[in-house]
Amino acid sequence: MKAVKLKFKTPVRIGDRGIGLESVSEVIHSDTLFSAIANALSDLNEDVVEFVEKVSNGELRISSAFPFKRDEYYLPAPVKPYEKKVDPFVPKDVFEDLLIYNEVDREIEKEKPYREFELPKVAVDRITANTSIYYVSLLKFDDGGFYFLIEGNGRRLIELALRYLADEGIGGKRTWGLGRFEFEFTDFSLKTPRDSNAFVTLSVVFPQNLKSIAFWKPLIRGGWTFSRKGRQIRKPVIIMASEGSVFGEEEHGKVIDLDEIVEGFSAKVGHKVFVNGKSFLVPAVIEYGD
């Protein structure tokens, strides 16, 4: 397993459905990463179909991207009832304790690995020339950034895409120069229980068996298509299981062809559109209660 560390040279804006310009997300969801990589490969005239097929058949697994600072990695706390309040994202050693022991007895450091700030901008009315100020929330990393995990066969395609995206940027407002980064691949491992009875996902998942869900947080995904080789069309709303959701049995999820949801969707856009709902599961011990 490899961690791909994105070290940002400029502030970055990660939006989300339902989040306005004055709020910002602290995770890059795996379906967003998948789309960014696929679009980059398309712009480079590389084999996008190969990439989609590798993810779809499980040959390549991609997690969502979470914050890191130096050698400290943060991961989503499993979505389950706790005796004590647990932050949505916890350091790697705490995450491992939650996987193995189900609870954490020690104090958890609350410091965030990034700084959030608001950038003031001016909007000008095209008819009246009246102006108004609005604010855009951004993340600034000091000696850190976002990282995501990959496992399987497909590093070459990801590396090609990241070389392109490093200058192109990732996230919102890229025309402002936001989201520029350097990247590196590094070894990554997780301590997991020997005798597990559940799985925690590190990606968003489109479940194929709803009975496999033990504890979950629904995540509404939608937005617009983005491609230099097609038209911008609003995507249908899809409900996913968020990062940290717990499954009682192995749930692989699915790469969704949007033609299966909206007839003729690819004809409207000008090319096929896929949404990554594949899981990135790690074993866990979960107490289900009575």
PDB file of C-alpha atoms in Angstrom:
ATOM      1  CA  MET A   1       0.000   0.000   0.000  1.00  0.00           C
ATOM      2  CA  LYS A   2       1.255   3.483  -0.885  1.00  0.00           C
ATOM      3  CA  ALA A   3       0.353   6.914   0.424  1.00  0.00           C
ATOM      4  CA  VAL A   4       0.358   9.654  -2.200  1.00  0.00           C
ATOM      5  CA  LYS A   5       1.142  12.936  -0.438  1.00  0.00           C
ATOM      6  CA  LEU A   6      -0.005  16.158  -2.094  1.00  0.00           C
ATOM      7  CA  LYS A   7       2.067  19.011  -0.636  1.00  0.00           C
ATOM      8  CA  PHE A   8       0.309  22.247  -1.554  1.00  0.00           C
ATOM      9  CA  LYS A   9       2.335  25.224  -2.723  1.00  0.00           C
ATOM     10  CA  THR A  10      -0.760  27.461  -2.750  1.00  0.00           C
ATOM     11  CA  PRO A  11      -3.976  27.527  -0.688  1.00  0.00           C
ATOM     12  CA  VAL A  12      -6.620  25.020  -1.765  1.00  0.00           C
ATOM     13  CA  ARG A  13     -10.406  25.125  -1.872  1.00  0.00           C
ATOM     14  CA  ILE A  14     -12.318  21.861  -1.558  1.00  0.00           C
ATOM     15  CA  GLY A  15     -16.049  22.401  -1.923  1.00  0.00           C
ATOM     16  CA  ASP A  16     -18.866  19.948  -1.370  1.00  0.00           C
ATOM     17  CA  ARG A  17     -22.524  19.622  -2.246  1.00  0.00           C
ATOM     18  CA  GLY A  18     -24.503  22.008  -0.040  1.00  0.00           C
ATOM     19  CA  ILE A  19     -21.385  23.900   1.048  1.00  0.00           C
ATOM     20  CA  GLY A  20     -21.276  27.567   0.008  1.00  0.00           C
ATOM     21  CA  LEU A  21     -18.196  29.604  -0.803  1.00  0.00           C
ATOM     22  CA  GLU A  22     -17.872  30.577   2.865  1.00  0.00           C
ATOM     23  CA  SER A  23     -17.376  26.955   3.970  1.00  0.00           C
ATOM     24  CA  VAL A  24     -14.794  24.383   2.946  1.00  0.00           C
ATOM     25  CA  SER A  25     -14.427  20.586   3.171  1.00  0.00           C
ATOM     26  CA  GLU A  26     -11.493  18.905   4.921  1.00  0.00           C
ATOM     27  CA  VAL A  27     -11.527  15.812   2.715  1.00  0.00           C
ATOM     28  CA  ILE A  28     -11.218  15.188  -1.033  1.00  0.00           C
ATOM     29  CA  HIS A  29     -13.716  12.414  -1.658  1.00  0.00           C
ATOM     30  CA  SER A  30     -12.565   9.389  -3.639  1.00  0.00           C
ATOM     31  CA  ASP A  31     -15.091   9.991  -6.432  1.00  0.00           C
ATOM     32  CA  THR A  32     -13.663  13.510  -6.883  1.00  0.00           C
ATOM     33  CA  LEU A  33     -10.102  12.127  -7.024  1.00  0.00           C
ATOM     34  CA  PHE A  34     -11.204   9.492  -9.534  1.00  0.00           C
ATOM     35  CA  SER A  35     -12.778  12.136 -11.775  1.00  0.00           C
ATOM     36  CA  ALA A  36      -9.739  14.442 -11.528  1.00  0.00           C
ATOM     37  CA  ILE A  37      -7.379  11.613 -12.507  1.00  0.00           C
ATOM     38  CA  ALA A  38      -9.640  10.438 -15.350  1.00  0.00           C
ATOM     39  CA  ASN A  39     -10.001  13.976 -16.751  1.00  0.00           C
ATOM     40  CA  ALA A  40      -6.234  14.520 -16.543  1.00  0.00           C
ATOM     41  CA  LEU A  41      -5.588  11.282 -18.445  1.00  0.00           C
ATOM     42  CA  SER A  42      -8.126  12.350 -21.070  1.00  0.00           C
ATOM     43  CA  ASP A  43      -6.409  15.733 -21.489  1.00  0.00           C
ATOM     44  CA  LEU A  44      -3.090  13.893 -21.924  1.00  0.00           C
ATOM     45  CA  ASN A  45      -4.646  11.506 -24.492  1.00  0.00           C
ATOM     46  CA  GLU A  46      -3.823   8.557 -22.229  1.00  0.00           C
ATOM     47  CA  ASP A  47      -5.933   5.422 -21.824  1.00  0.00           C
ATOM     48  CA  VAL A  48      -8.839   6.499 -19.601  1.00  0.00           C
ATOM     49  CA  VAL A  49     -10.686   3.221 -20.243  1.00  0.00           C
ATOM     50  CA  GLU A  50      -7.768   1.252 -18.759  1.00  0.00           C
ATOM     51  CA  PHE A  51      -7.890   3.377 -15.604  1.00  0.00           C
ATOM     52  CA  VAL A  52     -11.687   3.046 -15.227  1.00  0.00           C
ATOM     53  CA  GLU A  53     -11.528  -0.721 -15.762  1.00  0.00           C
ATOM     54  CA  LYS A  54      -8.731  -1.177 -13.206  1.00  0.00           C
ATOM     55  CA  VAL A  55     -10.756   0.639 -10.544  1.00  0.00           C
ATOM     56  CA  SER A  56     -14.016  -1.045 -11.549  1.00  0.00           C
ATOM     57  CA  ASN A  57     -12.672  -4.608 -11.358  1.00  0.00           C
ATOM     58  CA  GLY A  58     -10.781  -3.989  -8.095  1.00  0.00           C
ATOM     59  CA  GLU A  59      -7.318  -4.190  -9.636  1.00  0.00           C
ATOM     60  CA  LEU A  60      -6.658  -0.669  -8.325  1.00  0.00           C
ATOM     61  CA  ARG A  61      -8.070   0.758  -5.080  1.00  0.00           C
ATOM     62  CA  ILE A  62      -8.103   4.500  -4.333  1.00  0.00           C
ATOM     63  CA  SER A  63      -9.088   6.022  -0.995  1.00  0.00           C
ATOM     64  CA  SER A  64     -10.328   9.525  -0.324  1.00  0.00           C
ATOM     65  CA  ALA A  65      -7.692  12.149   0.505  1.00  0.00           C
ATOM     66  CA  PHE A  66      -7.250  13.188   4.139  1.00  0.00           C
ATOM     67  CA  PRO A  67      -5.038  15.792   5.837  1.00  0.00           C
ATOM     68  CA  PHE A  68      -1.468  15.126   6.935  1.00  0.00           C
ATOM     69  CA  LYS A  69       1.225  17.194   8.632  1.00  0.00           C
ATOM     70  CA  ARG A  70       4.820  16.037   8.246  1.00  0.00           C
ATOM     71  CA  ASP A  71       4.651  12.322   9.240  1.00  0.00           C
ATOM     72  CA  GLU A  72       1.292  12.567  11.051  1.00  0.00           C
ATOM     73  CA  TYR A  73      -1.579  11.111   9.024  1.00  0.00           C
ATOM     74  CA  TYR A  74      -5.248  11.737   9.830  1.00  0.00           C
ATOM     75  CA  LEU A  75      -8.026   9.228   9.075  1.00  0.00           C
ATOM     76  CA  PRO A  76     -11.825   9.176   9.446  1.00  0.00           C
ATOM     77  CA  ALA A  77     -13.048   7.809  12.771  1.00  0.00           C
ATOM     78  CA  PRO A  78     -15.358   4.809  12.273  1.00  0.00           C
ATOM     79  CA  VAL A  79     -19.006   5.896  12.199  1.00  0.00           C
ATOM     80  CA  LYS A  80     -20.442   4.249  15.320  1.00  0.00           C
ATOM     81  CA  PRO A  81     -21.724   5.110  18.811  1.00  0.00           C
ATOM     82  CA  TYR A  82     -18.940   6.072  21.247  1.00  0.00           C
ATOM     83  CA  GLU A  83     -18.908   6.463  25.030  1.00  0.00           C
ATOM     84  CA  LYS A  84     -16.801   9.614  24.589  1.00  0.00           C
ATOM     85  CA  LYS A  85     -16.991  12.182  21.795  1.00  0.00           C
ATOM     86  CA  VAL A  86     -14.572  11.413  18.960  1.00  0.00           C
ATOM     87  CA  ASP A  87     -13.610  13.929  16.274  1.00  0.00           C
ATOM     88  CA  PRO A  88     -14.523  13.064  12.655  1.00  0.00           C
ATOM     89  CA  PHE A  89     -10.809  12.815  11.779  1.00  0.00           C
ATOM     90  CA  VAL A  90      -8.212  11.374  14.155  1.00  0.00           C
ATOM     91  CA  PRO A  91      -4.452  10.711  14.041  1.00  0.00           C
ATOM     92  CA  LYS A  92      -3.346   7.390  12.562  1.00  0.00           C
ATOM     93  CA  ASP A  93      -2.424   5.779  15.909  1.00  0.00           C
ATOM     94  CA  VAL A  94      -5.848   6.683  17.327  1.00  0.00           C
ATOM     95  CA  PHE A  95      -7.557   5.280  14.228  1.00  0.00           C
ATOM     96  CA  GLU A  96      -5.659   2.007  14.676  1.00  0.00           C
ATOM     97  CA  ASP A  97      -6.798   1.810  18.328  1.00  0.00           C
ATOM     98  CA  LEU A  98     -10.396   2.352  17.208  1.00  0.00           C
ATOM     99  CA  LEU A  99     -10.049  -0.480  14.682  1.00  0.00           C
ATOM    100  CA  ILE A 100      -8.572  -2.909  17.200  1.00  0.00           C
ATOM    101  CA  TYR A 101      -9.966  -1.899  20.596  1.00  0.00           C
ATOM    102  CA  ASN A 102     -13.182  -0.138  19.565  1.00  0.00           C
ATOM    103  CA  GLU A 103     -12.557   2.791  21.969  1.00  0.00           C
ATOM    104  CA  VAL A 104      -9.811   5.251  22.940  1.00  0.00           C
ATOM    105  CA  ASP A 105      -9.003   5.865  26.605  1.00  0.00           C
ATOM    106  CA  ARG A 106      -6.389   8.611  26.185  1.00  0.00           C
ATOM    107  CA  GLU A 107      -6.691  12.287  25.327  1.00  0.00           C
ATOM    108  CA  ILE A 108      -6.650  13.086  21.605  1.00  0.00           C
ATOM    109  CA  GLU A 109      -4.745  16.119  20.401  1.00  0.00           C
ATOM    110  CA  LYS A 110      -7.213  18.605  18.871  1.00  0.00           C
ATOM    111  CA  GLU A 111      -4.783  20.635  16.722  1.00  0.00           C
ATOM    112  CA  LYS A 112      -5.761  20.754  13.049  1.00  0.00           C
ATOM    113  CA  PRO A 113      -3.050  20.174  10.427  1.00  0.00           C
ATOM    114  CA  TYR A 114      -4.205  23.175   8.387  1.00  0.00           C
ATOM    115  CA  ARG A 115      -5.384  26.739   8.792  1.00  0.00           C
ATOM    116  CA  GLU A 116      -8.725  27.894   7.406  1.00  0.00           C
ATOM    117  CA  PHE A 117      -9.064  31.501   6.294  1.00  0.00           C
ATOM    118  CA  GLU A 118     -11.422  33.672   4.243  1.00  0.00           C
ATOM    119  CA  LEU A 119     -10.323  35.499   1.113  1.00  0.00           C
ATOM    120  CA  PRO A 120     -12.374  38.659   0.382  1.00  0.00           C
ATOM    121  CA  LYS A 121     -13.469  39.116  -3.250  1.00  0.00           C
ATOM    122  CA  VAL A 122     -15.495  41.776  -5.040  1.00  0.00           C
ATOM    123  CA  ALA A 123     -18.449  41.019  -7.316  1.00  0.00           C
ATOM    124  CA  VAL A 124     -19.445  43.668  -9.892  1.00  0.00           C
ATOM    125  CA  ASP A 125     -22.998  43.832 -11.265  1.00  0.00           C
ATOM    126  CA  ARG A 126     -22.722  43.835 -15.081  1.00  0.00           C
ATOM    127  CA  ILE A 127     -25.749  46.105 -15.516  1.00  0.00           C
ATOM    128  CA  THR A 128     -25.551  48.598 -12.642  1.00  0.00           C
ATOM    129  CA  ALA A 129     -21.799  48.339 -11.915  1.00  0.00           C
ATOM    130  CA  ASN A 130     -22.669  48.104  -8.225  1.00  0.00           C
ATOM    131  CA  THR A 131     -20.153  46.159  -6.167  1.00  0.00           C
ATOM    132  CA  SER A 132     -20.505  43.758  -3.276  1.00  0.00           C
ATOM    133  CA  ILE A 133     -17.971  41.893  -1.166  1.00  0.00           C
ATOM    134  CA  TYR A 134     -18.101  38.139  -0.686  1.00  0.00           C
ATOM    135  CA  TYR A 135     -15.732  35.717   1.005  1.00  0.00           C
ATOM    136  CA  VAL A 136     -14.234  32.431  -0.152  1.00  0.00           C
ATOM    137  CA  SER A 137     -12.961  29.967   2.453  1.00  0.00           C
ATOM    138  CA  LEU A 138      -9.604  28.322   1.747  1.00  0.00           C
ATOM    139  CA  LEU A 139      -7.253  25.882   3.461  1.00  0.00           C
ATOM    140  CA  LYS A 140      -3.586  26.698   4.009  1.00  0.00           C
ATOM    141  CA  PHE A 141      -1.221  23.890   4.950  1.00  0.00           C
ATOM    142  CA  ASP A 142       2.054  24.447   6.786  1.00  0.00           C
ATOM    143  CA  ASP A 143       4.374  21.512   6.102  1.00  0.00           C
ATOM    144  CA  GLY A 144       1.478  19.292   5.094  1.00  0.00           C
ATOM    145  CA  GLY A 145      -1.393  18.764   2.697  1.00  0.00           C
ATOM    146  CA  PHE A 146      -3.754  15.977   1.645  1.00  0.00           C
ATOM    147  CA  TYR A 147      -2.806  12.339   1.063  1.00  0.00           C
ATOM    148  CA  PHE A 148      -4.659   9.388  -0.387  1.00  0.00           C
ATOM    149  CA  LEU A 149      -3.946   5.657  -0.407  1.00  0.00           C
ATOM    150  CA  ILE A 150      -3.568   3.410  -3.416  1.00  0.00           C
ATOM    151  CA  GLU A 151      -3.261  -0.344  -3.590  1.00  0.00           C
ATOM    152  CA  GLY A 152      -2.876  -2.560  -6.636  1.00  0.00           C
ATOM    153  CA  ASN A 153      -1.762  -2.098 -10.212  1.00  0.00           C
ATOM    154  CA  GLY A 154      -2.089   1.395 -11.669  1.00  0.00           C
ATOM    155  CA  ARG A 155       0.620   3.638 -10.244  1.00  0.00           C
ATOM    156  CA  ARG A 156       1.874   4.616 -13.722  1.00  0.00           C
ATOM    157  CA  LEU A 157      -1.473   6.120 -14.724  1.00  0.00           C
ATOM    158  CA  ILE A 158      -1.891   7.927 -11.402  1.00  0.00           C
ATOM    159  CA  GLU A 159       1.620   9.366 -11.619  1.00  0.00           C
ATOM    160  CA  LEU A 160       0.992  10.634 -15.157  1.00  0.00           C
ATOM    161  CA  ALA A 161      -2.214  12.334 -14.038  1.00  0.00           C
ATOM    162  CA  LEU A 162      -0.628  13.891 -10.944  1.00  0.00           C
ATOM    163  CA  ARG A 163       2.228  15.410 -12.936  1.00  0.00           C
ATOM    164  CA  TYR A 164      -0.403  17.194 -14.998  1.00  0.00           C
ATOM    165  CA  LEU A 165      -2.623  18.130 -12.023  1.00  0.00           C
ATOM    166  CA  ALA A 166       0.344  19.458 -10.005  1.00  0.00           C
ATOM    167  CA  ASP A 167       0.462  22.498 -12.311  1.00  0.00           C
ATOM    168  CA  GLU A 168      -3.211  22.500 -13.286  1.00  0.00           C
ATOM    169  CA  GLY A 169      -4.327  22.406  -9.662  1.00  0.00           C
ATOM    170  CA  ILE A 170      -6.974  20.413  -7.825  1.00  0.00           C
ATOM    171  CA  GLY A 171     -10.117  21.660  -6.111  1.00  0.00           C
ATOM    172  CA  GLY A 172     -12.072  24.833  -6.787  1.00  0.00           C
ATOM    173  CA  LYS A 173     -11.047  28.228  -8.201  1.00  0.00           C
ATOM    174  CA  ARG A 174      -8.017  26.802 -10.001  1.00  0.00           C
ATOM    175  CA  THR A 175      -8.007  29.792 -12.397  1.00  0.00           C
ATOM    176  CA  TRP A 176      -6.994  31.884  -9.363  1.00  0.00           C
ATOM    177  CA  GLY A 177      -3.859  29.751  -9.006  1.00  0.00           C
ATOM    178  CA  LEU A 178      -5.266  27.660  -6.158  1.00  0.00           C
ATOM    179  CA  GLY A 179      -4.607  23.974  -5.542  1.00  0.00           C
ATOM    180  CA  ARG A 180      -1.065  23.737  -6.973  1.00  0.00           C
ATOM    181  CA  PHE A 181       0.996  20.991  -5.350  1.00  0.00           C
ATOM    182  CA  GLU A 182       4.038  18.743  -5.363  1.00  0.00           C
ATOM    183  CA  PHE A 183       3.558  15.020  -4.765  1.00  0.00           C
ATOM    184  CA  GLU A 184       5.419  11.960  -3.580  1.00  0.00           C
ATOM    185  CA  PHE A 185       4.704   8.256  -3.101  1.00  0.00           C
ATOM    186  CA  THR A 186       5.632   6.684   0.237  1.00  0.00           C
ATOM    187  CA  ASP A 187       5.072   3.337   1.932  1.00  0.00           C
ATOM    188  CA  PHE A 188       2.054   3.152   4.236  1.00  0.00           C
ATOM    189  CA  SER A 189       0.752   0.475   6.580  1.00  0.00           C
ATOM    190  CA  LEU A 190      -2.066   0.147   9.109  1.00  0.00           C
ATOM    191  CA  LYS A 191      -2.259  -2.028  12.212  1.00  0.00           C
ATOM    192  CA  THR A 192      -5.499  -3.971  11.957  1.00  0.00           C
ATOM    193  CA  PRO A 193      -7.064  -6.657  14.191  1.00  0.00           C
ATOM    194  CA  ARG A 194      -6.278 -10.317  13.532  1.00  0.00           C
ATOM    195  CA  ASP A 195      -9.833 -11.409  14.287  1.00  0.00           C
ATOM    196  CA  SER A 196     -12.157  -8.815  12.772  1.00  0.00           C
ATOM    197  CA  ASN A 197     -15.932  -8.795  12.522  1.00  0.00           C
ATOM    198  CA  ALA A 198     -16.421  -5.700  10.361  1.00  0.00           C
ATOM    199  CA  PHE A 199     -14.868  -3.341   7.817  1.00  0.00           C
ATOM    200  CA  VAL A 200     -14.363   0.424   7.795  1.00  0.00           C
ATOM    201  CA  THR A 201     -14.189   2.210   4.442  1.00  0.00           C
ATOM    202  CA  LEU A 202     -11.618   4.903   3.620  1.00  0.00           C
ATOM    203  CA  SER A 203     -13.518   5.931   0.502  1.00  0.00           C
ATOM    204  CA  VAL A 204     -17.092   6.811  -0.382  1.00  0.00           C
ATOM    205  CA  VAL A 205     -19.100   3.711  -1.285  1.00  0.00           C
ATOM    206  CA  PHE A 206     -22.124   2.985  -3.447  1.00  0.00           C
ATOM    207  CA  PRO A 207     -23.355  -0.134  -1.565  1.00  0.00           C
ATOM    208  CA  GLN A 208     -24.626  -3.082  -3.572  1.00  0.00           C
ATOM    209  CA  ASN A 209     -25.993  -4.895  -0.525  1.00  0.00           C
ATOM    210  CA  LEU A 210     -27.767  -2.567   1.919  1.00  0.00           C
ATOM    211  CA  LYS A 211     -27.844  -5.347   4.520  1.00  0.00           C
ATOM    212  CA  SER A 212     -24.038  -5.137   4.710  1.00  0.00           C
ATOM    213  CA  ILE A 213     -24.267  -1.663   6.316  1.00  0.00           C
ATOM    214  CA  ALA A 214     -23.744  -1.666  10.091  1.00  0.00           C
ATOM    215  CA  PHE A 215     -23.224   2.053  10.826  1.00  0.00           C
ATOM    216  CA  TRP A 216     -23.050   4.701   8.165  1.00  0.00           C
ATOM    217  CA  LYS A 217     -23.265   8.368   7.349  1.00  0.00           C
ATOM    218  CA  PRO A 218     -25.139   9.091   4.096  1.00  0.00           C
ATOM    219  CA  LEU A 219     -23.334  11.423   1.710  1.00  0.00           C
ATOM    220  CA  ILE A 220     -25.168  13.138  -1.145  1.00  0.00           C
ATOM    221  CA  ARG A 221     -23.065  13.367  -4.302  1.00  0.00           C
ATOM    222  CA  GLY A 222     -23.962  15.351  -7.396  1.00  0.00           C
ATOM    223  CA  GLY A 223     -22.547  18.471  -9.005  1.00  0.00           C
ATOM    224  CA  TRP A 224     -21.602  19.018 -12.627  1.00  0.00           C
ATOM    225  CA  THR A 225     -19.564  17.133 -15.178  1.00  0.00           C
ATOM    226  CA  PHE A 226     -16.238  18.757 -16.027  1.00  0.00           C
ATOM    227  CA  SER A 227     -14.350  17.869 -19.174  1.00  0.00           C
ATOM    228  CA  ARG A 228     -12.576  19.741 -21.938  1.00  0.00           C
ATOM    229  CA  LYS A 229     -13.944  17.159 -24.404  1.00  0.00           C
ATOM    230  CA  GLY A 230     -17.612  17.382 -23.443  1.00  0.00           C
ATOM    231  CA  ARG A 231     -20.405  19.641 -22.250  1.00  0.00           C
ATOM    232  CA  GLN A 232     -21.083  20.612 -18.657  1.00  0.00           C
ATOM    233  CA  ILE A 233     -24.238  18.810 -17.494  1.00  0.00           C
ATOM    234  CA  ARG A 234     -25.642  18.537 -13.980  1.00  0.00           C
ATOM    235  CA  LYS A 235     -25.095  15.008 -12.685  1.00  0.00           C
ATOM    236  CA  PRO A 236     -27.905  13.044 -11.021  1.00  0.00           C
ATOM    237  CA  VAL A 237     -27.950  12.923  -7.228  1.00  0.00           C
ATOM    238  CA  ILE A 238     -26.409   9.745  -5.808  1.00  0.00           C
ATOM    239  CA  ILE A 239     -26.426   8.744  -2.132  1.00  0.00           C
ATOM    240  CA  MET A 240     -23.154   7.175  -0.995  1.00  0.00           C
ATOM    241  CA  ALA A 241     -21.831   5.841   2.302  1.00  0.00           C
ATOM    242  CA  SER A 242     -19.241   8.303   3.595  1.00  0.00           C
ATOM    243  CA  GLU A 243     -15.673   7.622   4.680  1.00  0.00           C
ATOM    244  CA  GLY A 244     -15.627   5.882   8.081  1.00  0.00           C
ATOM    245  CA  SER A 245     -18.862   3.996   7.447  1.00  0.00           C
ATOM    246  CA  VAL A 246     -18.885   0.491   8.923  1.00  0.00           C
ATOM    247  CA  PHE A 247     -19.916  -2.673   7.064  1.00  0.00           C
ATOM    248  CA  GLY A 248     -20.685  -6.004   8.693  1.00  0.00           C
ATOM    249  CA  GLU A 249     -19.481  -7.879   5.629  1.00  0.00           C
ATOM    250  CA  GLU A 250     -17.224  -7.151   2.680  1.00  0.00           C
ATOM    251  CA  GLU A 251     -18.906  -4.538   0.471  1.00  0.00           C
ATOM    252  CA  HIS A 252     -17.042  -3.774  -2.742  1.00  0.00           C
ATOM    253  CA  GLY A 253     -19.274  -0.996  -4.044  1.00  0.00           C
ATOM    254  CA  LYS A 254     -19.424  -0.113  -7.713  1.00  0.00           C
ATOM    255  CA  VAL A 255     -18.150   2.251 -10.405  1.00  0.00           C
ATOM    256  CA  ILE A 256     -21.399   3.740 -11.711  1.00  0.00           C
ATOM    257  CA  ASP A 257     -22.011   4.361 -15.403  1.00  0.00           C
ATOM    258  CA  LEU A 258     -24.377   7.355 -15.337  1.00  0.00           C
ATOM    259  CA  ASP A 259     -26.168   5.992 -18.412  1.00  0.00           C
ATOM    260  CA  GLU A 260     -27.557   3.373 -16.013  1.00  0.00           C
ATOM    261  CA  ILE A 261     -29.229   6.131 -13.974  1.00  0.00           C
ATOM    262  CA  VAL A 262     -30.127   8.684 -16.667  1.00  0.00           C
ATOM    263  CA  GLU A 263     -30.836   7.261 -20.106  1.00  0.00           C
ATOM    264  CA  GLY A 264     -28.699   8.925 -22.777  1.00  0.00           C
ATOM    265  CA  PHE A 265     -26.582  10.866 -20.273  1.00  0.00           C
ATOM    266  CA  SER A 266     -23.324  10.237 -22.144  1.00  0.00           C
ATOM    267  CA  ALA A 267     -24.918  11.443 -25.400  1.00  0.00           C
ATOM    268  CA  LYS A 268     -25.756  14.772 -23.745  1.00  0.00           C
ATOM    269  CA  VAL A 269     -22.211  15.189 -22.401  1.00  0.00           C
ATOM    270  CA  GLY A 270     -20.379  13.886 -25.462  1.00  0.00           C
ATOM    271  CA  HIS A 271     -18.598  10.969 -23.763  1.00  0.00           C
ATOM    272  CA  LYS A 272     -19.094   8.335 -21.097  1.00  0.00           C
ATOM    273  CA  VAL A 273     -19.278   9.543 -17.468  1.00  0.00           C
ATOM    274  CA  PHE A 274     -18.434   7.285 -14.522  1.00  0.00           C
ATOM    275  CA  VAL A 275     -18.705   7.886 -10.767  1.00  0.00           C
ATOM    276  CA  ASN A 276     -16.423   5.956  -8.432  1.00  0.00           C
ATOM    277  CA  GLY A 277     -18.389   4.241  -5.680  1.00  0.00           C
ATOM    278  CA  LYS A 278     -15.832   1.499  -4.980  1.00  0.00           C
ATOM    279  CA  SER A 279     -14.867   0.791  -1.383  1.00  0.00           C
ATOM    280  CA  PHE A 280     -11.445   0.906   0.274  1.00  0.00           C
ATOM    281  CA  LEU A 281     -12.010  -1.423   3.220  1.00  0.00           C
ATOM    282  CA  VAL A 282      -9.865  -2.091   6.285  1.00  0.00           C
ATOM    283  CA  PRO A 283     -10.709  -4.791   8.882  1.00  0.00           C
ATOM    284  CA  ALA A 284     -12.085  -3.691  12.262  1.00  0.00           C
ATOM    285  CA  VAL A 285     -13.556  -4.975  15.506  1.00  0.00           C
ATOM    286  CA  ILE A 286     -16.940  -3.407  16.217  1.00  0.00           C
ATOM    287  CA  GLU A 287     -19.211  -3.929  19.220  1.00  0.00           C
ATOM    288  CA  TYR A 288     -22.750  -4.060  17.893  1.00  0.00           C
ATOM    289  CA  GLY A 289     -24.537  -4.091  21.254  1.00  0.00           C
ATOM    290  CA  ASP A 290     -27.621  -6.099  22.101  1.00  0.00           C
TER     291      ASP A 290
END
